[in-house]
GROMACS .gro file of C-alpha atoms in nm:
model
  439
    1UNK     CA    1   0.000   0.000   0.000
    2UNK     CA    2   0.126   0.372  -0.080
    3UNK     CA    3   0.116   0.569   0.229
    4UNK     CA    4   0.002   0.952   0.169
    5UNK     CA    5   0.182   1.178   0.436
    6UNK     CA    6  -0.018   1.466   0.490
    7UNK     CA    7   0.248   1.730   0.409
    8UNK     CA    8  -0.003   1.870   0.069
    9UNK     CA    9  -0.385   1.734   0.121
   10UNK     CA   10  -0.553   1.440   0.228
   11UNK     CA   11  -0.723   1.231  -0.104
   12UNK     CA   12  -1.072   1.159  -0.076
   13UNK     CA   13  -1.129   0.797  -0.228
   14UNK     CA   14  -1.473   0.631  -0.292
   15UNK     CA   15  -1.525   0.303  -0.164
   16UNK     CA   16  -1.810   0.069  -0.061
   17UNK     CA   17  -1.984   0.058   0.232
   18UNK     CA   18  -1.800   0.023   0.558
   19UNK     CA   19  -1.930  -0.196   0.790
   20UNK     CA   20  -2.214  -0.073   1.049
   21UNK     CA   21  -2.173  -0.227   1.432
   22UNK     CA   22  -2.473  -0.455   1.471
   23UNK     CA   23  -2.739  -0.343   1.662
   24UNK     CA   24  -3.158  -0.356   1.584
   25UNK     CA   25  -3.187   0.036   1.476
   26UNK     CA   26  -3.485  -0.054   1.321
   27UNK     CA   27  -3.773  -0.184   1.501
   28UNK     CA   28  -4.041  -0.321   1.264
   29UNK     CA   29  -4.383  -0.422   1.363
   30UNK     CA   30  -4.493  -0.777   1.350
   31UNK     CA   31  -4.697  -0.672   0.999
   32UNK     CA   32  -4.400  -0.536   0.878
   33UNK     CA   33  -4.158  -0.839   0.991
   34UNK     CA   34  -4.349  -1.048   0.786
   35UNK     CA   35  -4.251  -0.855   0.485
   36UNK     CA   36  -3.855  -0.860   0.606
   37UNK     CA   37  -3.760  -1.209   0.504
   38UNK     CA   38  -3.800  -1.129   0.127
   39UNK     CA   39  -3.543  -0.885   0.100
   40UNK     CA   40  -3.180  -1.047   0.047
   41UNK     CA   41  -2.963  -0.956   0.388
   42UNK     CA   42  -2.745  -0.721   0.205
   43UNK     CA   43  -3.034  -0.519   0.125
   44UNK     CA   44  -3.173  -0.532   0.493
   45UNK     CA   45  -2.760  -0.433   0.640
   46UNK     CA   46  -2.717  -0.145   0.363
   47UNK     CA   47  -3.009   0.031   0.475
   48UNK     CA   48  -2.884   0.114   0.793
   49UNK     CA   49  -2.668   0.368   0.637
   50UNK     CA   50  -2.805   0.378   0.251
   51UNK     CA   51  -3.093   0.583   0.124
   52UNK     CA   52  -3.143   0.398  -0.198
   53UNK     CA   53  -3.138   0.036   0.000
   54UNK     CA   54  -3.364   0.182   0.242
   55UNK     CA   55  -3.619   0.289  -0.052
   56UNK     CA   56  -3.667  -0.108  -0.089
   57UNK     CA   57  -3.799  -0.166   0.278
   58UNK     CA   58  -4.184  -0.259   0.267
   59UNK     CA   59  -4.358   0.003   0.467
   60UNK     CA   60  -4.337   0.452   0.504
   61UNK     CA   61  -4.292   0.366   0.832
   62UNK     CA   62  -3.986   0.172   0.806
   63UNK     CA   63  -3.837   0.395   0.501
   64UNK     CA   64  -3.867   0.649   0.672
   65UNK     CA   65  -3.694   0.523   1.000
   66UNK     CA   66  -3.429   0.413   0.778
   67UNK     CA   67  -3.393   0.775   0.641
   68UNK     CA   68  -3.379   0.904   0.959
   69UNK     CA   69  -3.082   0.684   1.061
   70UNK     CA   70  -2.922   0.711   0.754
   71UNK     CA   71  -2.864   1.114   0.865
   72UNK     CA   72  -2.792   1.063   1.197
   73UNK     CA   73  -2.495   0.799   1.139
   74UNK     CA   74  -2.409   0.988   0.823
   75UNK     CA   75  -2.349   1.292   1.050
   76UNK     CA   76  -2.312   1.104   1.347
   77UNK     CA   77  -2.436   1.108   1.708
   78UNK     CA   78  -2.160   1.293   1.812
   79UNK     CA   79  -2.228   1.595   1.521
   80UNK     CA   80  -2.573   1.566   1.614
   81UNK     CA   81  -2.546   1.654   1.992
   82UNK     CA   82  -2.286   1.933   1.879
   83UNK     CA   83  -2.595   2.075   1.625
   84UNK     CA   84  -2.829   2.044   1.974
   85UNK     CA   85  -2.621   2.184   2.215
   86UNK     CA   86  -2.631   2.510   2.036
   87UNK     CA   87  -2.999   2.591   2.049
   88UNK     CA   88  -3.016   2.436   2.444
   89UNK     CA   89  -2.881   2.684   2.733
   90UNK     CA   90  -2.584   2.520   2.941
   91UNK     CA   91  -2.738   2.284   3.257
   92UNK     CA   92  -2.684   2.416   3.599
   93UNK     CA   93  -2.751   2.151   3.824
   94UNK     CA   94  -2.819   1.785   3.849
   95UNK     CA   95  -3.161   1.803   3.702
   96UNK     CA   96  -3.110   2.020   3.408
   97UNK     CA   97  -2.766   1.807   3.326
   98UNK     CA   98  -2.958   1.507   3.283
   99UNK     CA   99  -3.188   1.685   3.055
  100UNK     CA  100  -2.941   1.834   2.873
  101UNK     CA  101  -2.686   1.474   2.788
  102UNK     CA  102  -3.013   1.294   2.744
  103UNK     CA  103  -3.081   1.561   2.431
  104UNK     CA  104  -2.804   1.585   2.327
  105UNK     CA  105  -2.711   1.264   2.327
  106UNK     CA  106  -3.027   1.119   2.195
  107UNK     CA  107  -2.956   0.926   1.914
  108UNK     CA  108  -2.669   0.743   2.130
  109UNK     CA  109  -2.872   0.722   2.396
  110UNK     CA  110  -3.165   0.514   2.188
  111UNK     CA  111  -2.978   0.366   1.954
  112UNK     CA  112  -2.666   0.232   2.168
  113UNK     CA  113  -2.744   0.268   2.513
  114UNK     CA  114  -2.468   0.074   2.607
  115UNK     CA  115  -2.256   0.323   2.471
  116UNK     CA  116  -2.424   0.652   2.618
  117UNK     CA  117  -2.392   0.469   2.973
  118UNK     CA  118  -2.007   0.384   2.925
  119UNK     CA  119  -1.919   0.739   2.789
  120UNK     CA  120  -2.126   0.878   3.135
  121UNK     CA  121  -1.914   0.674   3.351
  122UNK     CA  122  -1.579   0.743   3.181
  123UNK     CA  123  -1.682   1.176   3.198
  124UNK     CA  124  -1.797   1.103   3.554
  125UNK     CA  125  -1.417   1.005   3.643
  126UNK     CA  126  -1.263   1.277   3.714
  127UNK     CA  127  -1.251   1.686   3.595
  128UNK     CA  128  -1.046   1.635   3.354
  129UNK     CA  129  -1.230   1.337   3.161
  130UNK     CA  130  -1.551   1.568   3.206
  131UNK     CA  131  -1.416   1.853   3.038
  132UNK     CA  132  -1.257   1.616   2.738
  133UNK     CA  133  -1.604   1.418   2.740
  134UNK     CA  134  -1.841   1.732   2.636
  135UNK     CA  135  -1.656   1.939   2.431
  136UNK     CA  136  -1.984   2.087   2.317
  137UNK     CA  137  -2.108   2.211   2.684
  138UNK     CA  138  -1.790   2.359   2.733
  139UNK     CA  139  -1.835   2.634   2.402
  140UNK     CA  140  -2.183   2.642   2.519
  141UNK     CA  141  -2.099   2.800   2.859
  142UNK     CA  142  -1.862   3.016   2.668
  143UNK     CA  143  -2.151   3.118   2.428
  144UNK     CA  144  -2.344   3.237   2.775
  145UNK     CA  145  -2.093   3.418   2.972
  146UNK     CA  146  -1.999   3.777   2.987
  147UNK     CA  147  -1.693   3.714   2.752
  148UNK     CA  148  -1.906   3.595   2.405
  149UNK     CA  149  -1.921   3.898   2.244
  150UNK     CA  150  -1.551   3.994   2.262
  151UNK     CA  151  -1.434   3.608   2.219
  152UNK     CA  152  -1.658   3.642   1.910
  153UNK     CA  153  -1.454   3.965   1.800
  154UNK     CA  154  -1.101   3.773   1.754
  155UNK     CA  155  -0.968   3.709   1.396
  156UNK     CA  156  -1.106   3.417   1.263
  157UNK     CA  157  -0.837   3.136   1.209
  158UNK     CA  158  -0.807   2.787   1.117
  159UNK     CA  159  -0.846   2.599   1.516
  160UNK     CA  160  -0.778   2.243   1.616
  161UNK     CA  161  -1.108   2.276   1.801
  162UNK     CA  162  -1.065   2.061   2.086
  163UNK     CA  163  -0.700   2.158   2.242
  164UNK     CA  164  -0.743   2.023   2.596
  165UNK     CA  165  -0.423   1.833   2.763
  166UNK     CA  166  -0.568   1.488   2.642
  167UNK     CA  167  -0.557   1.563   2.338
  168UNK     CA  168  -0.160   1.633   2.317
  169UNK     CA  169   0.075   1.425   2.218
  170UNK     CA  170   0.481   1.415   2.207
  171UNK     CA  171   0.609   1.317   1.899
  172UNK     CA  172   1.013   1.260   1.757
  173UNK     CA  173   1.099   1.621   1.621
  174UNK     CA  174   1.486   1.695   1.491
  175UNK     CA  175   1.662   1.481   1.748
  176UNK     CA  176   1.400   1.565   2.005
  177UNK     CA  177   1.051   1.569   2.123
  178UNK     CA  178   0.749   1.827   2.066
  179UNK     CA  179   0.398   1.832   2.136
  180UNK     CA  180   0.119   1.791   1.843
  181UNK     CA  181  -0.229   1.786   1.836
  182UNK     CA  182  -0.319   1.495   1.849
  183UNK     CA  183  -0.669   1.434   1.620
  184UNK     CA  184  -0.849   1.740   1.445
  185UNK     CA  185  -1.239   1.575   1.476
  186UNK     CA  186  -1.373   1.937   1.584
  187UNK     CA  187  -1.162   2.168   1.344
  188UNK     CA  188  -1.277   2.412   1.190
  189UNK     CA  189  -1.253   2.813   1.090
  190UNK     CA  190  -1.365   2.993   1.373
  191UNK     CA  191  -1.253   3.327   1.591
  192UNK     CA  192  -0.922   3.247   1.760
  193UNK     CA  193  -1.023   3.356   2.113
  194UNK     CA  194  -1.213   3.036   2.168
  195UNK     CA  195  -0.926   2.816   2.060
  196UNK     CA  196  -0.724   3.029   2.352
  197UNK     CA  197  -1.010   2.982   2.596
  198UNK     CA  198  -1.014   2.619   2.599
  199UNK     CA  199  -0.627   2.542   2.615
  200UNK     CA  200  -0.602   2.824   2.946
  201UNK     CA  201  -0.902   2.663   3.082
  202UNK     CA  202  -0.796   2.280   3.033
  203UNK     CA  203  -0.495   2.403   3.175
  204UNK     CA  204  -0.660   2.590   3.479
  205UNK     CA  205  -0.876   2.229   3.556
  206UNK     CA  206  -0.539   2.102   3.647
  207UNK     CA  207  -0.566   2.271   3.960
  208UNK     CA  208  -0.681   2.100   4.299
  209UNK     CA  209  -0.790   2.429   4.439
  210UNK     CA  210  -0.942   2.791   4.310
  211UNK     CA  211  -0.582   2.937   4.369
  212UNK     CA  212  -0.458   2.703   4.139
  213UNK     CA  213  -0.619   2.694   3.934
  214UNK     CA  214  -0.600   3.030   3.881
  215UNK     CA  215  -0.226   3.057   3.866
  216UNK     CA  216  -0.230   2.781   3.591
  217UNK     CA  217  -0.488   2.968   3.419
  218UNK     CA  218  -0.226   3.273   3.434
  219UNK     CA  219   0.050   3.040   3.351
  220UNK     CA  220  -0.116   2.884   3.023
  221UNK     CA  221  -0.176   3.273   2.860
  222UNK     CA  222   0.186   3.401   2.968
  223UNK     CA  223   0.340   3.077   2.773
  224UNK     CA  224   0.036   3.189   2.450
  225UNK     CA  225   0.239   3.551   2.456
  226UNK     CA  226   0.542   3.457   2.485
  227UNK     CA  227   0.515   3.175   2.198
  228UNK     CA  228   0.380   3.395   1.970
  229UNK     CA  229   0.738   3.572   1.896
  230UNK     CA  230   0.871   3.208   1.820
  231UNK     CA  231   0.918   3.063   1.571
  232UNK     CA  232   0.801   2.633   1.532
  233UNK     CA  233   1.146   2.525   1.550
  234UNK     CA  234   1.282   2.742   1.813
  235UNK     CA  235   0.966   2.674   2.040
  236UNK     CA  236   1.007   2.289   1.969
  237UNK     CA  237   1.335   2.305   2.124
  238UNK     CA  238   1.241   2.530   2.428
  239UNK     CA  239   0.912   2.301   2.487
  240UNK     CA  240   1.073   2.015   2.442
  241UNK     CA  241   1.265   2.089   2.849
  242UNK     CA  242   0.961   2.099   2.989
  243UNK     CA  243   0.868   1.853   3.249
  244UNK     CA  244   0.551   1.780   3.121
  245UNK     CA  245   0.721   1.634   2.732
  246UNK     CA  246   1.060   1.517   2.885
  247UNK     CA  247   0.912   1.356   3.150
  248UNK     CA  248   0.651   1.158   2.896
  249UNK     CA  249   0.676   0.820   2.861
  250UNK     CA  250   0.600   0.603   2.546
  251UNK     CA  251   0.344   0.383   2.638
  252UNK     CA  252   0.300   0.029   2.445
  253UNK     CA  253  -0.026  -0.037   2.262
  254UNK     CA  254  -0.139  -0.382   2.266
  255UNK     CA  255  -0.381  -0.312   1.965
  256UNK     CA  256  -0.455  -0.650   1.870
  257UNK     CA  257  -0.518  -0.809   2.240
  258UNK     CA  258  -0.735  -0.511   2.289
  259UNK     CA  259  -0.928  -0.508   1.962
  260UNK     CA  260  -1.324  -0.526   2.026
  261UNK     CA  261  -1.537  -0.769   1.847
  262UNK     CA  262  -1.440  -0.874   1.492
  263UNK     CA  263  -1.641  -0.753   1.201
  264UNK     CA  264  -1.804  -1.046   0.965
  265UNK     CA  265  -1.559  -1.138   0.691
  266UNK     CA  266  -1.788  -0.926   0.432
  267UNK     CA  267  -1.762  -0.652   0.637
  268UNK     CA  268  -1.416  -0.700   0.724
  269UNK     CA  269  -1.365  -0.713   0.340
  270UNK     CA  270  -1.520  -0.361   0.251
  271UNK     CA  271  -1.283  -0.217   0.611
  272UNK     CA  272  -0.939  -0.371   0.413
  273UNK     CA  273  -1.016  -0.239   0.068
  274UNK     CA  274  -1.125   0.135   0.210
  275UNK     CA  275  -0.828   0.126   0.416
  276UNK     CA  276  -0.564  -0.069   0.143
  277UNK     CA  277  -0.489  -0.332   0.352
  278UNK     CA  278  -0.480  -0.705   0.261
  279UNK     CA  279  -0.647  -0.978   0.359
  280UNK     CA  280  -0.441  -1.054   0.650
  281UNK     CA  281  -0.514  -0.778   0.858
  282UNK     CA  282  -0.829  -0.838   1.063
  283UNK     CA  283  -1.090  -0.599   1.162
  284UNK     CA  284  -1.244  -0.482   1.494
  285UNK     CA  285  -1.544  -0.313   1.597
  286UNK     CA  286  -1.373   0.011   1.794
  287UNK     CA  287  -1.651   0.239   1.867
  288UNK     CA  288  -1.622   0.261   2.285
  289UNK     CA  289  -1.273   0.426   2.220
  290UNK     CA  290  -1.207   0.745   2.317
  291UNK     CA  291  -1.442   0.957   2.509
  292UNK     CA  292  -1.610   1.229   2.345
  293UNK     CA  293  -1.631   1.063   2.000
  294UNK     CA  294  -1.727   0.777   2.204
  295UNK     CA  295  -2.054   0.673   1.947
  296UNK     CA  296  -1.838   0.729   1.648
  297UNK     CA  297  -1.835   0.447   1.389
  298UNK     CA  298  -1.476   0.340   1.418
  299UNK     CA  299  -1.326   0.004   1.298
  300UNK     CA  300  -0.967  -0.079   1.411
  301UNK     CA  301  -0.731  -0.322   1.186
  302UNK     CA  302  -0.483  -0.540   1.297
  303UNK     CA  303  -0.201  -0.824   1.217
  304UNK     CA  304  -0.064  -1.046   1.404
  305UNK     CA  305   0.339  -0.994   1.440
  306UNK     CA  306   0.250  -0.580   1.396
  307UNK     CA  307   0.312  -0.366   1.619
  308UNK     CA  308   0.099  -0.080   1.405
  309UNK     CA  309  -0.270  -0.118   1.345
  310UNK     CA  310  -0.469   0.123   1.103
  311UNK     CA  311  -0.833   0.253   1.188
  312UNK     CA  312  -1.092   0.408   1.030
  313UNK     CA  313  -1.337   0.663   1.220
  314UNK     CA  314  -1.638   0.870   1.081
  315UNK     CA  315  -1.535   1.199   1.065
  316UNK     CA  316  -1.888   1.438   1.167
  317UNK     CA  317  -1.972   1.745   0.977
  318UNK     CA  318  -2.070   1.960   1.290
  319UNK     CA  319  -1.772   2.046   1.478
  320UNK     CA  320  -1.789   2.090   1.878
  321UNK     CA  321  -1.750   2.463   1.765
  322UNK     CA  322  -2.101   2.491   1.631
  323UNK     CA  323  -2.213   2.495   2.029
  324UNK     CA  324  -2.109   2.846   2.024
  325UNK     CA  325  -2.369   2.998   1.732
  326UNK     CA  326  -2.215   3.169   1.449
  327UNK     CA  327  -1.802   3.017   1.542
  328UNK     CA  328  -1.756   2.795   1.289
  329UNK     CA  329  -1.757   2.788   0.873
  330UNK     CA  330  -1.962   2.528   0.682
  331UNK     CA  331  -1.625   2.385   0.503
  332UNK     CA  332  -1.729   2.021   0.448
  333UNK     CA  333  -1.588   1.844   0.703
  334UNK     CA  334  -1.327   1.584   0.443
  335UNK     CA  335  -1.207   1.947   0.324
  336UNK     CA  336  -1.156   2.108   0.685
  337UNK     CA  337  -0.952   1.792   0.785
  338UNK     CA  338  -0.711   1.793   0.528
  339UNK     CA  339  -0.604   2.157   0.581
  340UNK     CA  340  -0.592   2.122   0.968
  341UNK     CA  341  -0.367   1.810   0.885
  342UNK     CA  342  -0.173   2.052   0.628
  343UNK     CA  343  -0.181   2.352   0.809
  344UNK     CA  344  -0.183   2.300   1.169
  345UNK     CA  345   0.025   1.995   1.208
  346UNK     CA  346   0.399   2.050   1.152
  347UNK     CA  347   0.498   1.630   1.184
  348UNK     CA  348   0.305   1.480   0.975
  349UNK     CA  349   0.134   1.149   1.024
  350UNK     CA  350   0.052   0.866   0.776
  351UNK     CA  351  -0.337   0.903   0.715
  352UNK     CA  352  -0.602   0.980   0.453
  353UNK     CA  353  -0.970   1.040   0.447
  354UNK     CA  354  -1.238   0.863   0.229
  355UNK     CA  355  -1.594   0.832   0.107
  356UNK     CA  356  -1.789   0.550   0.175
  357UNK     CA  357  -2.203   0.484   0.192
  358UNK     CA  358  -2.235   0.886   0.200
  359UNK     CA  359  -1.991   0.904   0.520
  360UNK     CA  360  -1.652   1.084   0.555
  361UNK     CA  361  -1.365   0.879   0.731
  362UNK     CA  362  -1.021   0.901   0.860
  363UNK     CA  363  -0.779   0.692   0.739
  364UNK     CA  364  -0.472   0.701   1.009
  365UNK     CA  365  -0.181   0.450   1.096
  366UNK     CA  366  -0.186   0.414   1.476
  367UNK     CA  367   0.161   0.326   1.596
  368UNK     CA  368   0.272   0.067   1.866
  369UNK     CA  369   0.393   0.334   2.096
  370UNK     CA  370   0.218   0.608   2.174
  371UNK     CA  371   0.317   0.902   2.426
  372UNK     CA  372   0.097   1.158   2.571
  373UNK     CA  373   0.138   1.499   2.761
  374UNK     CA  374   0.321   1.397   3.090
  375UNK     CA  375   0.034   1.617   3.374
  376UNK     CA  376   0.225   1.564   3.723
  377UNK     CA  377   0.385   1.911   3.688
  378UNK     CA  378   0.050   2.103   3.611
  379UNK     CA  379   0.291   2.441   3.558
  380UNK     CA  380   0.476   2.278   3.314
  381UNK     CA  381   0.145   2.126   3.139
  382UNK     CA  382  -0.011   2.455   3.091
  383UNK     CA  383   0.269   2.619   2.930
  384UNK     CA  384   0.286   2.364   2.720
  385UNK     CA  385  -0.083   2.407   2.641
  386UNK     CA  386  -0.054   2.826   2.569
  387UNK     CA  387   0.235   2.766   2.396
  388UNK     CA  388   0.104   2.477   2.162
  389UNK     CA  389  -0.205   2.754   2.097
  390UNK     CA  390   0.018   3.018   2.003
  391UNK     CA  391   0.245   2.793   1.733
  392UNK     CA  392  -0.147   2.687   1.604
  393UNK     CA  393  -0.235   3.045   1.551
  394UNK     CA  394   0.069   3.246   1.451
  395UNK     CA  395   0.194   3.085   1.112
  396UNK     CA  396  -0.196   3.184   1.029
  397UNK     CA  397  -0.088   3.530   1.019
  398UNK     CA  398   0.148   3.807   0.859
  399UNK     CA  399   0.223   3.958   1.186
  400UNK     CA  400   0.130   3.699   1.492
  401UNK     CA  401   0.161   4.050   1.705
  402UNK     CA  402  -0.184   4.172   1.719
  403UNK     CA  403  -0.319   3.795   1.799
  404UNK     CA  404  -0.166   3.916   2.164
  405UNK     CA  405  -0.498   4.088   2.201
  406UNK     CA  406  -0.664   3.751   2.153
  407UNK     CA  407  -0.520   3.641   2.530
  408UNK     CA  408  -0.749   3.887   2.660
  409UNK     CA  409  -1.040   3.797   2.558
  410UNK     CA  410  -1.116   3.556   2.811
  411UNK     CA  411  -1.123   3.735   3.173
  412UNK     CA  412  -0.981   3.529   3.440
  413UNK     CA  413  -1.299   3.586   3.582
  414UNK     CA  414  -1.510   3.394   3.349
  415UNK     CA  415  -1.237   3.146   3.374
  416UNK     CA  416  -1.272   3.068   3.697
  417UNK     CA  417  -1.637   3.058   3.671
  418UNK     CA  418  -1.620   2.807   3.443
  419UNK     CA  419  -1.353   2.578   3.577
  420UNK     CA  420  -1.602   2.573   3.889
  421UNK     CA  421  -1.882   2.547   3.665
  422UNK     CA  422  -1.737   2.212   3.494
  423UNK     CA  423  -1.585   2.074   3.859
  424UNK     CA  424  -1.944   2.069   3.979
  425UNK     CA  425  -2.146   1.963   3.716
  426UNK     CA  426  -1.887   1.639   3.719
  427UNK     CA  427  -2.005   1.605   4.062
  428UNK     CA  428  -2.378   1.600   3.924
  429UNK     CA  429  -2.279   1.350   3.655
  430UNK     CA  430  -2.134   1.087   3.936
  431UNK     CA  431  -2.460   1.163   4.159
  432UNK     CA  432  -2.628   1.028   3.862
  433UNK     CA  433  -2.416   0.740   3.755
  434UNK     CA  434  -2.408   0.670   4.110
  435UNK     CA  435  -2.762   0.651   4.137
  436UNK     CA  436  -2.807   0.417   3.851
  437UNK     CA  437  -3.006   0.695   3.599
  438UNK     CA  438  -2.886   0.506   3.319
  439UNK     CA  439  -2.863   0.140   3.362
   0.00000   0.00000   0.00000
């Protein structure tokens, strides 16, 4: 297989159908069960996620179920709660929290409750896997505090969209070691200051107490400022003694012990050709990974005697941006992808997207060692975090000087409203996995 390194554009390559996990999304009546057996299987598995299979089915009723979840996975769960969030105000308490995931997680939470109950226990962990779990809510309580309108006021530039310090990792870099982004699922065009406001706040959740967090919070913008009058490779090698990337430690993947259910072989089949791959390498049903795409059709492929494994995940047109109306452009989301790969990500990875059954998907070798942000020194984290903003925003710009303005658009104020905001909301969330709301 050729492997495209995303140094120009990522190719967009039709294929078949990829394979859909399996799980009853339609629900016929008896009537209409006695029409099922007619159609071949094929038929009955493509309209899942295919408009023209799901023409065939024998009643409105089912057609236009099938319709219906043909645009929710073509979008995907995740894109759809990022679409509701925006028109629902931010929950306060335990009560309006559970209204608010069971919204906007609706089509998870019907269609794959199982899933919707594992992503609630993984967010209810600790602050930091709330904040990374609801992307969304966060931009939503941004959209509704006293800093919107002049967040909304900073240039508009090309953001990784979800720069939190889970989503960093350390990568080889000239002899050395320096922090990327690591996936782009929420990218999009949208004004700068919101990019800013969730790497100081990610940072300032680091923080056991208000003081802190606060002093992170302070510690994340000074590191945005001072990074915007470097350049990449003279950052790289001042980032690369902090504490939080020296300190990181490759950790081994065991991708193949860890796999999830294997697909059939005909869906296995249409997996290898979308992704290149030959008949050797198996394929795995992936879609509890992660934690805020957790939903997100995702296959995994693996070999035995490889280290490496390749997988494919559904890329979703509405970016966690969208939760604060008006931030983000309507760039398809195959398009947006490729230039955040081009654009934002200075070591490139091996990865592609594609088109399959009306779907956009990623296309990305996963290694055998991965290393992420190292978080015991929280200083050293957030610096790395408003430093890794900075290097994101400046090579956007003639003159990264005026995008010093941007670092005040978030008042440590607000920011410490919101850190406290997400810390007990979290608590809600375990009062209600606690109590068994969704078993």
């Amino acid at each position: 297989m050729t492997r495209l390194l995303l140094v120009a554009r990522l190719a967009v390559v039709p294929a078949g159908p990829l394979p859909v996990p399996d799980a009853p999304f339609l629900r016929p009546t008896i009537g209409e069960m006695a029409a099922l057996p007619a159609l071949p299987a094929p038929v009955l598995n493509a309209a899942l996620g295919a408009p023209v299979a799901a023409a065939l089915l024998p009643s409105a009723r089912l057609r236009g179920m099938a319709a219906d979840q043909a645009r929710v996975r073509g979008a995907g769960a995740v894109g759809l709660a990022n679409e509701i969030a925006a028109k629902l105000d931010a929950p306060t308490d335990e009560a309006s929290l559970k209204s608010w995931l069971e919204k906007t997680h609706a089509a998870l939470l019907r269609d794959r409750p199982d899933l919707f109950a594992l992503k609630m226990r993984k967010a209810a962990e600790s602050d930091l896997a709330f904040n990374r779990a609801f992307p969304q809510l966060f931009y939503r309580l941004l959209s509704q505090s006293k800093d919107a309108t002049r967040l909304a006021d900073t240039p508009k530039l090309r953001l990784a969209g979800d720069l939190h310090a889970q989503n960093v990792e350390i990568v080889s870099y000239k002899g050395g070691a320096v922090p990327q982004v690591n996936d782009f699922d929420d990218t999009a065009k949208a004004p700068a200051g919101l990019e800013t406001a969730r790497a100081f706040v990610s940072a300032a959740i680091l923080g056991r107490t208000a003081a802190e967090a606060g002093r992170l919070f302070a510690t994340a913008r000074e590191a945005y400022l001072r990074a915007l009058g470097m350049g990449f490779k003279e950052w790289a090698a001042d980032v690369s003694r902090e504490e939080a990337v020296a300190d990181a430690q490759p950790k081994k993947k065991h991708w193949r012990r860890d796999a999830g259910p294997k697909l059939s072989e005909t869906e296995a089949a249409r997996a290898r050709e979308l992704a290149g791959l030959g008949e050797k390498w198996e394929a795995h049903h992936r879609e509890g990974a992660g934690l805020s795409s957790i939903g997100v059709r995702r296959t995994l492929l693996v070999r035995e005697g490889r280290d490496e494994a390749w997988e494919l995940k559904e890329l979703r047109e509405q970016s966690a941006l969208s939760a604060f109306p008006g931030a983000p452009d309507s760039t398809p989301v195959v398009k947006r992808m490729a230039q955040a790969y081009e654009e934002l990500r200075k070591v490139p990875v091996t990865a592609r997207t594609a088109s399959s059954a009306g779907a956009a998907w990623l296309v990305r070798e996963r290694q055998g060692k991965e290393t992420v942000l190292d978080l015991k020194d929280g200083d050293s984290a957030a610096r790395v975090l408003g430093g890794l903003a900075a290097q994101l925003q400046r090579g956007q710009v003639a003159d990264a000087g005026p995008l010093s303005s941007v670092a005040d658009a978030l008042s440590p104020e607000t920011a410490s409203g919101l850190v406290l905001r997400i810390k007990k909301l979290r608590v809600a969330l375990v009062g209600l996995v606690e109590d068994g709301t969704w078993r």
